[in-house]
Amino acid sequence: MSTATDTLEHDAHHDDHHHGPAKGIKRWLFTTNHKDIGTLYLWFSFIMFLTGGAMAMVIRAELFQPGLQIVDPNFFNQMTTVHGLIMVFGAVMPAFTGLANWLIPMMIGAPDMALPRMNNWSFWILPFAFAILISSLFLPGGGPAFGWTFYAPLSTTYSTDSTALFVFSVHIMGISSIMGAINVVVTIWNMRAPGMTWMKMPMFVWTWLITAFLLIAVMPVLAGVVTMVLTDKYFGTSFFDAAGGGDPVMFQHIFWFFGHPEVYIMILPAFGIISHIIPTFARKPLFGYASMVYATASIALLSFIVWAHHMFTTGMPVAAEMFFMFATMLISVPTGVKVFNWVATMWRGSMTFEVPMLFAIAFVVLFTIGGLSGLMLAITPVDFQYHDTYFVVAHFHYVLVSGAVFSIMAAAYYWLPKWTGVMFDTTLAKWHFWCSLISVNLLFFPMHFVGLAGMPRRIPDYALQFADFNQWISVGGFAFGLSQLIFLALLIKACRHKGEPVSDQVWDGAEGLEWEIPSPAPYHTFDTPPVVK
Amino acid sequence: MNQEQTPPNTSQEQENSRLVVKLVGIVLGMFGFGFAMVPLYDVFCDLTGINGKTNETAAVYSAPVIDTEREVTIEFITKTMRGMPWAFEANTQRIKVHPGELHTVEFYVRNPASRDIIGQAIPSVSPGTAALYLNKTECFCFNNQPLLSGEEALMPMQFYIDPQLPKDIEQFTVQYTLYDVTEAAQGVAEAQAAMGSK
């Protein structure tokens, strides 16, 4: 993509118009600046990542040995539940929204997001949502313990009163996500620089546009289903209660109608990020740009017709199981197109292995492993064995941790010099990468084996024959958790602007509007739109 | 800032507002769709029978051709939900029938509790596809069942299997789950009494 801009010249003329940011806490509370809000989202998601990670450490400590040692089963269940909720809604989704805030306006040549005040709201209600969720752990009887999927009747008949807090916090998270998604769609739709046609948009912008539509379509369904749980529990309705004519299996249908598109919400922006990083460090344009766009769109559309593959064991008729099995397998076609394109981009490129590229390559390999175990789970008869075992846990952690989370880290390393104006500490970064890479595999790979051997998920105790593997898994878990403290140290250092100043271009193979503005990115960019050729 | 740019900005803002209104419309529509899935699910399951629910009102026995060539095994199992103290058993636990024949089976209930209780039985057929072919002409599950403290009763269920039952189904299970609906049923009864309709 060849672009030209008169930003630099323009900035010099208009410097007197540019207020800097306000001082102190008010800057962050009242900001409507997309870069400030992006920063807030990213730090919030990192804090949530460490919080949810600490809960995972509790889980791994308990599972280090068979038998019950450290926590009682009810608290263990609360940890698995809240770990899942925090990682999905608090870490991965806000991290992508933060990246969208920082990058989309800079990538499409817009001065800010389209709806800056709503942007401020959509961030600032999030801390309240998670304060409510985490405070529920301190109620008598404890917090939600029914798994992040809150299946009825676990969440209705058999739950404690913390369910009300859980429902309200999910409502707030949902409103935040919907507002963020509307903002992204309006920004991309209306505020692209002249000349930036649909098929010239950077891949990150494309994948986020599609993600935003998925969010707008399914977050309201999540809001609906938590509302039904609330009214079933407190107001005498019987949506999921067979005694009153309802059906608990219907809960699973409505939940997974939201839940399956949700997992693509957590991976499509990652596809976009990787599609920026690999061309930069392979010094070749992205192979098959148009097919990438169409593949993303088809994955999004297919995500609406595969939800029941989470429910193969609920007793569906064979015809329905066949339909959901084949529809699910169909998704591996567009996903395969993407992996093929990334590999083809690297093929005969002048590759160098800077830290963002290391994470991007790890993403491609490890995400593909997760995709392959997903394909195994899609096979209905096989799923009867794998269902609710650690094999499933291995699968979704490969796609979410070494997939989505690695892509977020790759993005942070890739764009951090542009944000801060200095190169991050590459030694620490390489330590962070290699420690994370080794520990994440030690953590999740043996889960395939214990899962195939029949170790069930969400249980605080296990049969003796799983003890050795579980010790390895726990060691990997602790190592992965500690490795993230390296990342924390690196981020703090970078945010204090300690390091070598970088050029505007930062990476010599990088292309796109965000690399044509100064480093660090000024508080206001593209007050006058650049011209995209 | 940049107030001098107001003319282009206002038209941009109008466009933004129009798009926001449309997107909010989708959000509200999908929120409604979440709830619309409830009746849609029921209709879909009624048509296909895939959630194992049987007919809720009495079927009429129209003396179909009895398929003496085939024999289908039906198993009856019973269950009481949490908080329901009744003893509840199927007197016939297993029966072999020819499709089209009319049969009656009985279920035994006893209320050992010191209070009067109204029970409601909910049937579920497994595999679910068989539910469409189980036609009940008479069933205790069509109404709720009151039992005084210490009282016992035999509850009949009369049914026939539709001869159209797919050939691959040679056996299926009917489970009745008994719920304590005393509070809900009394509420309805009091409301009806208040309206003078009963």
XYZ file of C-alpha atoms in Angstrom:
731
model
C 0.000 0.000 0.000
C 1.604 3.297 -0.993
C 0.531 6.310 1.004
C 1.582 9.941 1.116
C 0.796 12.526 3.730
C 1.422 16.114 4.544
C 1.057 15.554 8.284
C 4.462 16.720 9.356
C 4.189 19.999 7.537
C 0.649 20.362 8.756
C 1.545 19.725 12.378
C 4.114 22.479 12.247
C 1.468 24.965 11.102
C -1.129 24.085 13.642
C 0.890 23.549 16.750
C -0.772 26.564 18.391
C -4.161 24.795 18.169
C -2.945 21.737 20.000
C -3.717 21.675 23.651
C -1.581 19.126 25.359
C -3.286 16.729 27.691
C -4.732 18.043 30.954
C -2.641 17.479 34.043
C -3.056 14.898 36.793
C -5.893 12.470 37.356
C -8.416 14.614 35.453
C -6.535 13.890 32.252
C -7.474 10.250 32.615
C -10.959 10.651 34.097
C -12.306 13.106 31.555
C -10.203 12.300 28.518
C -11.853 11.919 25.145
C -8.559 11.375 23.346
C -8.354 8.031 21.583
C -4.711 7.557 22.564
C -5.365 8.206 26.270
C -8.370 5.885 26.230
C -6.351 3.261 24.386
C -3.683 3.483 27.070
C -6.296 3.191 29.822
C -7.807 0.104 28.182
C -4.411 -1.526 27.743
C -3.293 -0.948 31.334
C -6.671 -2.048 32.643
C -6.509 -5.241 30.634
C -2.958 -5.909 31.835
C -4.010 -5.482 35.471
C -6.936 -7.835 34.843
C -4.558 -10.285 33.112
C -2.433 -10.371 36.261
C -5.536 -10.672 38.488
C -7.031 -13.520 36.465
C -3.554 -15.015 36.293
C -3.247 -14.966 40.074
C -6.486 -16.983 40.213
C -5.014 -19.465 37.737
C -2.042 -19.773 40.117
C -4.460 -20.771 42.898
C -5.963 -23.395 40.575
C -2.532 -24.759 39.607
C -1.319 -24.776 43.222
C -4.324 -26.870 44.245
C -3.814 -29.228 41.298
C -0.079 -29.609 41.958
C -0.908 -32.740 43.928
C -3.933 -35.045 43.960
C -6.208 -34.657 46.959
C -7.379 -31.439 48.542
C -4.570 -29.334 50.000
C -4.926 -25.601 49.711
C -8.462 -24.472 48.971
C -11.848 -26.034 49.493
C -13.761 -27.217 46.410
C -16.269 -24.385 46.508
C -13.499 -21.777 46.416
C -11.759 -23.760 43.678
C -14.942 -23.525 41.611
C -15.102 -19.779 42.229
C -11.520 -19.469 41.021
C -12.143 -21.353 37.755
C -15.298 -19.298 37.168
C -13.881 -15.864 37.897
C -10.560 -16.672 36.192
C -12.492 -17.413 33.003
C -14.729 -14.357 33.244
C -11.839 -12.003 33.982
C -9.627 -13.353 31.219
C -12.380 -13.252 28.588
C -14.133 -9.999 29.456
C -11.409 -8.219 31.426
C -8.134 -9.111 29.748
C -8.500 -10.197 26.116
C -11.486 -8.094 25.010
C -10.379 -4.772 26.592
C -6.838 -5.309 25.283
C -8.184 -5.531 21.735
C -10.429 -2.511 22.332
C -7.395 -0.605 23.623
C -5.420 -1.505 20.518
C -8.403 -0.474 18.374
C -8.542 2.901 20.109
C -4.853 3.556 19.689
C -4.464 2.246 16.176
C -7.635 2.526 14.101
C -7.672 6.365 13.910
C -3.931 6.405 13.145
C -4.294 3.682 10.521
C -7.194 5.243 8.628
C -5.986 8.841 8.964
C -8.748 10.053 11.296
C -8.165 12.665 14.044
C -9.918 10.592 16.737
C -12.662 8.033 17.247
C -16.057 9.125 15.928
C -17.750 9.270 19.332
C -15.118 10.428 21.825
C -17.386 11.055 24.826
C -19.024 7.665 24.529
C -15.514 6.282 24.261
C -14.717 7.702 27.690
C -17.881 6.120 29.110
C -17.283 2.747 27.556
C -13.927 2.571 29.306
C -14.864 4.030 32.671
C -17.790 1.703 33.361
C -15.469 -1.301 33.035
C -13.604 -0.881 36.351
C -16.995 -0.786 38.099
C -18.108 -3.990 36.387
C -15.020 -5.829 37.574
C -15.132 -4.274 41.046
C -18.658 -5.721 41.356
C -17.588 -9.121 40.048
C -14.506 -9.413 42.263
C -16.308 -8.065 45.351
C -18.847 -10.884 44.956
C -16.072 -13.284 46.011
C -16.247 -11.782 49.499
C -19.972 -12.354 50.003
C -21.182 -15.018 52.425
C -21.272 -18.250 50.428
C -18.702 -16.878 48.000
C -18.815 -15.618 44.452
C -20.071 -17.289 41.291
C -18.958 -20.935 41.226
C -20.843 -22.265 38.205
C -18.134 -21.890 35.545
C -17.820 -18.920 33.210
C -20.545 -20.516 31.064
C -23.056 -20.226 33.962
C -25.202 -23.151 32.808
C -28.695 -23.293 34.247
C -29.693 -24.747 36.706
C -26.242 -24.290 38.330
C -26.658 -20.536 38.018
C -30.358 -20.482 38.901
C -31.489 -23.176 41.331
C -28.128 -24.015 42.863
C -26.333 -20.653 43.020
C -25.797 -18.200 45.854
C -26.952 -14.584 45.900
C -23.675 -13.481 44.340
C -25.431 -14.398 41.070
C -27.177 -11.019 41.130
C -23.817 -9.236 41.251
C -22.509 -11.511 38.515
C -25.476 -10.673 36.282
C -25.114 -6.933 36.786
C -21.385 -6.990 36.158
C -21.936 -8.928 32.919
C -24.571 -6.368 31.904
C -22.081 -3.543 32.427
C -19.311 -5.373 30.550
C -21.740 -5.986 27.711
C -22.800 -2.332 27.516
C -19.143 -1.309 27.486
C -18.315 -3.728 24.669
C -21.343 -2.672 22.630
C -20.483 1.026 22.962
C -16.888 0.298 21.996
C -18.031 -1.712 18.979
C -20.454 0.982 17.789
C -17.635 3.502 18.067
C -15.330 1.339 15.969
C -17.929 0.782 13.242
C -18.836 4.470 12.989
C -15.168 5.505 12.945
C -14.237 3.074 10.199
C -17.394 3.706 8.192
C -17.327 7.502 8.181
C -13.848 8.732 9.018
C -11.447 7.062 6.630
C -9.031 9.447 4.920
C -9.886 10.357 1.339
C -8.650 7.649 -0.985
C -8.747 4.885 1.602
C -11.199 2.585 -0.129
C -12.509 -0.563 1.580
C -9.955 -2.784 -0.073
C -7.074 -0.482 0.888
C -7.843 -0.689 4.604
C -5.132 -2.227 6.766
C -5.964 -5.787 7.901
C -6.206 -4.776 11.567
C -8.938 -2.294 10.636
C -10.761 -4.912 8.567
C -10.651 -7.570 11.253
C -11.803 -5.085 13.893
C -14.694 -3.898 11.703
C -15.908 -7.479 11.402
C -15.305 -8.111 15.109
C -17.343 -5.014 15.962
C -20.283 -6.342 13.958
C -20.011 -9.659 15.784
C -20.030 -7.798 19.108
C -23.081 -5.772 18.119
C -24.862 -8.959 17.078
C -24.146 -11.221 20.043
C -23.459 -9.125 23.155
C -27.188 -8.249 23.349
C -27.968 -11.984 23.296
C -25.625 -12.442 26.265
C -27.429 -9.585 28.024
C -30.707 -11.374 27.311
C -29.589 -14.733 28.659
C -28.150 -13.297 31.900
C -31.421 -11.414 32.327
C -33.316 -14.698 32.005
C -31.040 -16.249 34.629
C -31.768 -13.302 36.918
C -35.545 -13.505 36.493
C -35.523 -17.312 36.847
C -33.625 -16.999 40.104
C -35.431 -14.042 41.656
C -38.682 -13.300 39.856
C -40.313 -16.698 39.398
C -39.976 -17.081 35.640
C -39.262 -20.547 34.229
C -37.125 -20.020 31.142
C -34.793 -22.823 32.171
C -36.898 -24.646 34.769
C -38.623 -27.796 33.510
C -41.174 -27.696 36.370
C -42.574 -24.464 34.927
C -42.431 -25.575 31.300
C -38.918 -24.306 30.575
C -35.903 -26.205 29.399
C -32.366 -26.104 30.812
C -30.936 -27.247 27.489
C -32.342 -24.081 25.938
C -29.965 -22.128 28.167
C -27.069 -23.800 26.417
C -28.492 -22.992 22.992
C -28.926 -19.299 23.781
C -25.610 -19.067 25.627
C -23.592 -20.678 22.856
C -25.376 -18.650 20.204
C -23.520 -15.813 21.908
C -20.556 -17.920 22.993
C -19.309 -19.181 19.702
C -19.151 -15.817 17.906
C -17.567 -14.584 21.144
C -14.551 -16.840 20.655
C -14.043 -15.295 17.207
C -14.370 -11.852 18.752
C -11.299 -12.837 20.743
C -9.284 -14.073 17.753
C -10.171 -12.024 14.640
C -8.279 -8.875 15.794
C -5.316 -11.172 16.498
C -5.428 -12.261 12.842
C -5.257 -8.584 11.903
C -2.242 -7.921 14.133
C -0.305 -10.882 12.778
C -1.122 -9.740 9.226
C 0.733 -6.489 9.995
C 3.745 -7.904 11.772
C 4.710 -10.738 9.442
C 4.889 -8.562 6.261
C 6.999 -5.987 8.141
C 9.684 -8.420 9.229
C 9.513 -10.564 6.103
C 9.837 -7.339 4.074
C 7.172 -8.462 1.653
C 3.587 -7.281 1.215
C 0.964 -9.521 2.796
C 0.297 -12.510 0.561
C -3.345 -12.668 -0.526
C -4.761 -9.490 1.059
C -8.178 -9.903 -0.554
C -8.435 -13.557 0.448
C -7.586 -12.512 4.017
C -10.538 -10.112 4.023
C -12.930 -12.693 2.611
C -11.623 -15.405 4.952
C -12.227 -13.147 7.973
C -15.752 -12.380 6.823
C -16.562 -16.039 6.191
C -15.229 -17.081 9.600
C -17.509 -14.454 11.143
C -20.557 -15.660 9.204
C -19.890 -19.342 9.911
C -19.544 -18.575 13.624
C -23.336 -18.147 13.803
C -24.182 -21.674 12.656
C -21.842 -23.846 14.704
C -22.855 -23.139 18.311
C -24.219 -26.582 19.105
C -20.793 -28.223 18.719
C -20.386 -27.225 22.372
C -23.401 -29.403 23.152
C -22.855 -32.681 21.297
C -23.446 -34.687 24.474
C -26.820 -33.093 25.324
C -28.672 -35.677 23.247
C -29.257 -34.038 19.882
C -30.612 -36.031 16.942
C -27.947 -37.463 14.660
C -28.894 -35.134 11.795
C -28.251 -32.053 13.943
C -24.949 -33.431 15.199
C -23.851 -34.082 11.614
C -24.830 -30.557 10.577
C -22.927 -28.897 13.400
C -19.957 -31.191 12.903
C -19.591 -30.391 9.203
C -20.289 -26.668 9.648
C -17.569 -26.552 12.291
C -15.085 -28.371 10.105
C -15.889 -25.920 7.318
C -14.382 -23.126 9.438
C -10.977 -24.710 9.112
C -11.041 -23.792 5.404
C -10.930 -19.968 5.776
C -8.663 -20.366 8.818
C -6.356 -22.538 6.738
C -6.343 -19.827 4.048
C -5.075 -17.386 6.659
C -2.322 -19.634 7.969
C -1.309 -20.405 4.400
C -1.135 -16.690 3.588
C 1.062 -15.932 6.612
C 3.441 -18.713 5.710
C 3.424 -17.634 2.059
C 4.237 -14.068 3.164
C 7.313 -15.367 4.979
C 8.295 -17.602 2.049
C 11.493 -16.231 0.495
C 11.130 -13.012 2.470
C 14.120 -11.191 3.957
C 13.159 -12.267 7.427
C 14.563 -10.805 10.619
C 13.527 -11.917 14.072
C 12.797 -8.868 16.190
C 10.646 -9.509 19.267
C 7.253 -8.733 17.651
C 8.132 -11.200 14.873
C 9.114 -13.856 17.420
C 5.703 -13.566 19.038
C 4.002 -13.536 15.627
C 5.731 -16.736 14.501
C 4.957 -18.381 17.845
C 1.357 -17.316 17.294
C 1.166 -18.965 13.879
C 2.623 -22.262 15.128
C 0.802 -22.484 18.456
C -2.512 -21.172 17.171
C -2.386 -23.852 14.492
C -1.898 -26.507 17.185
C -4.964 -25.114 18.953
C -6.855 -25.099 15.676
C -5.981 -28.720 15.051
C -7.206 -29.862 18.459
C -10.352 -27.837 17.696
C -10.825 -29.849 14.538
C -10.492 -33.031 16.597
C -13.134 -31.772 19.028
C -15.460 -31.010 16.120
C -15.742 -34.716 15.277
C -18.932 -35.682 17.083
C -18.160 -39.274 18.130
C -14.685 -38.270 19.282
C -16.102 -35.323 21.204
C -18.090 -37.742 23.357
C -14.745 -38.847 24.765
C -13.076 -35.416 24.913
C -16.076 -33.482 26.225
C -15.422 -31.725 29.551
C -11.890 -33.106 29.855
C -8.554 -31.299 30.036
C -8.257 -31.844 26.286
C -10.807 -29.062 25.889
C -8.859 -26.920 28.366
C -5.679 -27.509 26.345
C -7.504 -26.608 23.113
C -8.949 -23.289 24.187
C -5.834 -22.199 26.048
C -3.720 -22.841 22.959
C -5.966 -20.593 20.886
C -6.546 -17.996 23.588
C -3.208 -17.770 25.422
C -0.629 -18.715 22.817
C -3.076 -17.344 20.228
C -4.914 -14.203 21.312
C -2.653 -13.222 24.236
C 0.546 -13.772 22.249
C -0.871 -11.616 19.451
C -1.624 -8.860 21.965
C 1.942 -9.059 23.260
C 3.238 -9.036 19.675
C 1.128 -5.928 19.046
C 2.396 -4.262 22.218
C 6.027 -4.823 21.179
C 5.333 -3.812 17.588
C 3.606 -0.493 18.290
C 5.126 0.372 21.709
C 8.060 2.315 20.180
C 5.555 4.376 18.173
C 3.552 5.103 21.322
C 6.464 5.923 23.636
C 9.052 7.190 21.155
C 11.726 4.883 22.561
C 12.781 1.333 21.790
C 11.793 -1.046 24.577
C 14.464 -3.006 26.422
C 15.119 -5.744 23.854
C 17.049 -7.933 26.292
C 14.132 -8.051 28.708
C 11.772 -8.554 25.777
C 13.708 -11.579 24.564
C 13.746 -13.015 28.064
C 10.004 -12.451 28.221
C 9.467 -14.171 24.884
C 11.585 -17.268 25.505
C 10.357 -17.750 29.086
C 6.740 -17.360 27.943
C 7.176 -19.648 24.953
C 8.740 -22.507 26.897
C 6.476 -22.212 29.932
C 3.252 -21.855 27.949
C 3.951 -25.167 26.217
C 4.950 -26.855 29.438
C 1.730 -25.511 30.897
C -0.729 -26.467 28.176
C 0.749 -29.278 26.120
C 0.538 -32.045 28.767
C -3.119 -31.091 29.272
C -3.768 -32.862 25.949
C -2.455 -36.100 27.427
C -4.305 -35.987 30.744
C -7.423 -34.944 28.858
C -7.240 -37.883 26.467
C -6.677 -40.136 29.464
C -9.911 -38.843 30.955
C -9.074 -36.174 33.534
C -12.203 -34.021 33.873
C -12.005 -30.224 33.931
C -13.234 -27.996 36.784
C -12.517 -30.598 39.496
C -10.109 -29.767 42.373
C -8.951 -33.372 42.789
C -7.880 -36.076 40.336
C -6.925 -39.714 40.036
C -3.371 -40.610 41.062
C -2.162 -41.542 37.597
C -2.423 -37.895 36.518
C -0.124 -36.642 39.286
C 3.160 -36.419 37.320
C 1.687 -34.572 34.378
C -0.146 -32.199 36.701
C 3.062 -31.309 38.499
C 4.666 -30.428 35.172
C 1.613 -28.421 34.214
C 1.692 -26.509 37.494
C 5.420 -25.780 37.153
C 4.732 -24.481 33.655
C 1.880 -22.394 35.048
C 3.990 -20.775 37.747
C 6.788 -20.108 35.253
C 4.368 -18.550 32.773
C 2.896 -16.368 35.515
C 6.314 -15.159 36.666
C 7.397 -14.507 33.071
C 4.678 -11.892 32.804
C 6.369 -9.889 35.555
C 9.271 -9.396 33.105
C 6.719 -7.890 30.725
C 5.426 -5.640 33.519
C 8.950 -4.370 34.269
C 9.556 -3.762 30.574
C 6.300 -1.848 30.144
C 6.972 0.381 33.147
C 10.431 1.137 31.793
C 9.069 1.925 28.330
C 6.296 4.159 29.678
C 8.946 6.202 31.495
C 10.515 6.756 28.061
C 13.759 5.038 29.036
C 15.539 3.711 25.974
C 16.922 4.635 22.581
C 14.755 7.134 20.684
C 13.307 5.595 17.538
C 12.710 6.982 14.060
C 9.200 7.682 12.755
C 9.402 4.525 10.719
C 10.590 2.446 13.734
C 10.821 -0.891 11.819
C 12.357 -0.624 8.411
C 9.851 -2.860 6.661
C 6.784 -1.259 8.278
C 4.106 0.255 6.051
C 0.968 2.175 6.893
C -0.162 5.638 7.959
C 0.767 5.130 11.616
C 4.444 4.973 10.665
C 4.332 8.322 8.868
C 3.556 10.377 11.963
C 6.318 11.296 14.450
C 7.472 8.988 17.239
C 6.186 9.256 19.911
C 2.797 9.784 18.272
C 1.715 13.376 19.058
C -1.374 13.877 21.226
C -3.369 14.902 18.160
C -2.763 13.386 14.760
C -4.381 13.810 11.333
C -6.375 16.964 12.162
C -6.321 17.307 8.405
C -6.776 13.963 6.728
C -3.816 12.609 4.789
C -4.320 11.697 1.148
C -4.092 7.997 0.490
C -3.023 7.132 -3.021
C -10.661 22.882 19.011
C -10.726 23.623 15.306
C -14.075 25.384 15.554
C -13.323 26.960 12.167
C -14.045 23.561 10.634
C -17.649 23.421 11.836
C -19.442 23.058 8.474
C -17.763 19.760 7.452
C -17.880 18.577 11.068
C -21.645 18.990 11.411
C -22.373 16.968 8.302
C -19.960 14.352 9.579
C -21.740 14.372 12.932
C -25.106 13.924 11.238
C -23.782 10.960 9.316
C -22.328 9.537 12.504
C -25.646 9.935 14.323
C -27.553 8.223 11.543
C -25.167 5.272 11.652
C -25.302 5.132 15.458
C -29.104 4.996 15.337
C -28.959 2.067 12.907
C -26.402 0.217 15.006
C -28.382 0.769 18.208
C -31.357 -0.618 16.282
C -29.383 -3.799 15.592
C -28.422 -4.000 19.270
C -32.051 -3.706 20.407
C -33.147 -6.144 17.714
C -30.602 -8.735 18.828
C -31.600 -8.245 22.477
C -35.158 -9.005 21.404
C -33.954 -11.928 19.307
C -32.364 -13.436 22.431
C -35.834 -13.564 23.999
C -37.515 -14.556 20.741
C -35.321 -17.669 20.788
C -37.470 -18.949 23.689
C -40.750 -19.370 21.740
C -38.812 -20.254 18.580
C -37.095 -23.047 20.489
C -40.437 -24.373 21.728
C -41.998 -24.283 18.270
C -38.954 -25.926 16.721
C -38.932 -28.651 19.347
C -42.677 -29.226 19.045
C -42.319 -29.769 15.318
C -39.277 -31.994 15.520
C -39.686 -33.466 18.987
C -35.953 -33.236 19.506
C -36.005 -32.161 23.131
C -37.952 -35.262 24.193
C -41.109 -33.422 25.258
C -44.333 -35.379 24.706
C -47.830 -34.155 23.938
C -49.289 -32.044 26.744
C -52.946 -32.673 25.994
C -54.673 -35.984 25.456
C -54.295 -37.607 22.061
C -57.250 -39.389 20.474
C -56.871 -43.118 19.802
C -58.101 -43.574 16.262
C -57.479 -47.349 16.137
C -54.544 -47.385 13.729
C -53.344 -50.573 12.042
C -51.436 -52.568 14.643
C -48.006 -53.523 13.423
C -47.660 -56.992 14.909
C -44.427 -57.557 13.041
C -42.620 -55.049 15.250
C -42.016 -54.996 18.943
C -40.794 -51.879 20.724
C -39.391 -51.901 24.250
C -40.319 -48.986 26.471
C -38.666 -48.365 29.824
C -40.205 -46.162 32.476
C -38.042 -44.436 35.054
C -39.019 -42.002 37.774
C -37.248 -39.246 39.653
C -38.183 -36.671 42.262
C -36.647 -33.230 42.251
C -34.861 -31.675 45.218
C -37.353 -30.760 47.944
C -39.992 -33.220 46.748
C -40.500 -35.862 49.494
C -42.916 -38.194 47.641
C -42.152 -41.809 46.968
C -42.626 -42.240 43.224
C -42.236 -45.528 41.355
C -43.234 -47.056 38.057
C -45.218 -50.276 38.626
C -44.338 -51.299 35.088
C -40.671 -50.636 34.535
C -40.342 -52.292 31.171
C -42.931 -53.198 28.575
C -42.851 -54.599 25.067
C -45.574 -53.290 22.768
C -46.602 -53.488 19.130
C -46.913 -50.075 17.487
C -50.596 -49.089 17.355
C -51.684 -51.056 20.451
C -53.325 -49.202 23.332
C -51.664 -49.856 26.699
C -52.052 -48.613 30.247
C -49.270 -48.457 32.829
C -49.525 -47.318 36.421
C -47.300 -45.270 38.677
C -47.373 -45.440 42.454
C -47.062 -42.313 44.602
C -47.175 -41.796 48.349
C -46.862 -38.579 50.312
C -44.890 -39.394 53.506
C -44.628 -35.737 54.518
C -46.709 -34.151 57.288
C -48.132 -31.574 54.892
C -50.392 -31.741 51.845
C -48.446 -31.410 48.632
C -49.381 -30.806 45.007
C -47.057 -32.557 42.556
C -46.478 -32.077 38.852
C -44.798 -34.726 36.725
C -42.786 -33.685 33.665
C -42.088 -36.352 31.031
C -38.946 -36.608 28.974
C -38.277 -39.150 26.252
C -34.860 -40.357 25.268
C -33.874 -40.560 22.437
C -35.793 -37.344 21.877
C -36.956 -38.212 18.361
C -39.202 -40.968 19.789
C -41.246 -38.357 21.661
C -43.228 -37.438 18.554
C -44.462 -41.049 18.210
C -45.473 -41.586 21.821
C -49.150 -40.606 21.917
C -50.702 -40.374 25.362
C -54.481 -40.584 25.470
C -54.553 -40.224 29.229
C -51.820 -39.136 31.604
C -51.401 -37.940 35.176
C -48.877 -35.499 33.802
C -51.590 -33.495 32.015
C -52.684 -32.077 35.386
C -51.086 -31.493 38.739
C -51.710 -34.148 41.390
C -52.675 -33.235 44.960
C -51.946 -35.746 47.742
C -52.907 -35.267 51.384
C -50.339 -35.991 54.062
C -49.812 -39.787 54.274
C -52.045 -40.488 51.278
C -51.023 -42.840 48.476
C -52.345 -43.307 44.967
C -51.965 -45.129 41.663
C -51.663 -42.827 38.683
C -52.493 -44.272 35.247
C -50.973 -43.435 31.906
C -52.557 -44.727 28.701
C -50.684 -44.556 25.430
C -50.037 -46.027 22.018
C -47.019 -45.892 19.741
C -47.531 -44.355 16.346
C -46.795 -47.100 13.759
C -44.806 -44.443 11.848
C -42.077 -44.763 14.508
C -38.735 -44.859 12.632
C -37.459 -48.401 12.137
C -34.124 -47.739 13.850
C -35.822 -47.029 17.187
C -36.313 -50.399 18.878
C -36.246 -49.159 22.429
C -36.759 -45.872 24.241
C -37.013 -44.545 27.750
C -39.701 -42.358 29.280
C -38.650 -40.515 32.395
C -41.065 -38.743 34.699
C -39.633 -36.119 37.009
C -41.871 -35.094 39.873
C -41.808 -31.498 41.116
C -43.343 -29.939 44.216
C -45.565 -27.190 42.799
C -47.698 -26.638 45.935
C -46.981 -22.931 46.259
C -47.458 -22.115 42.585
C -50.633 -24.249 42.296
C -52.214 -22.782 45.435
C -51.441 -19.323 44.132
C -53.341 -20.114 40.944
C -56.208 -21.739 42.869
C -56.558 -18.727 45.167
C -56.536 -16.373 42.210
C -59.227 -18.460 40.513
C -61.280 -18.588 43.711
C -61.000 -14.835 44.037
C -62.304 -14.437 40.512
C -65.118 -16.872 41.299
C -64.317 -18.949 38.249
C -63.847 -22.310 39.865
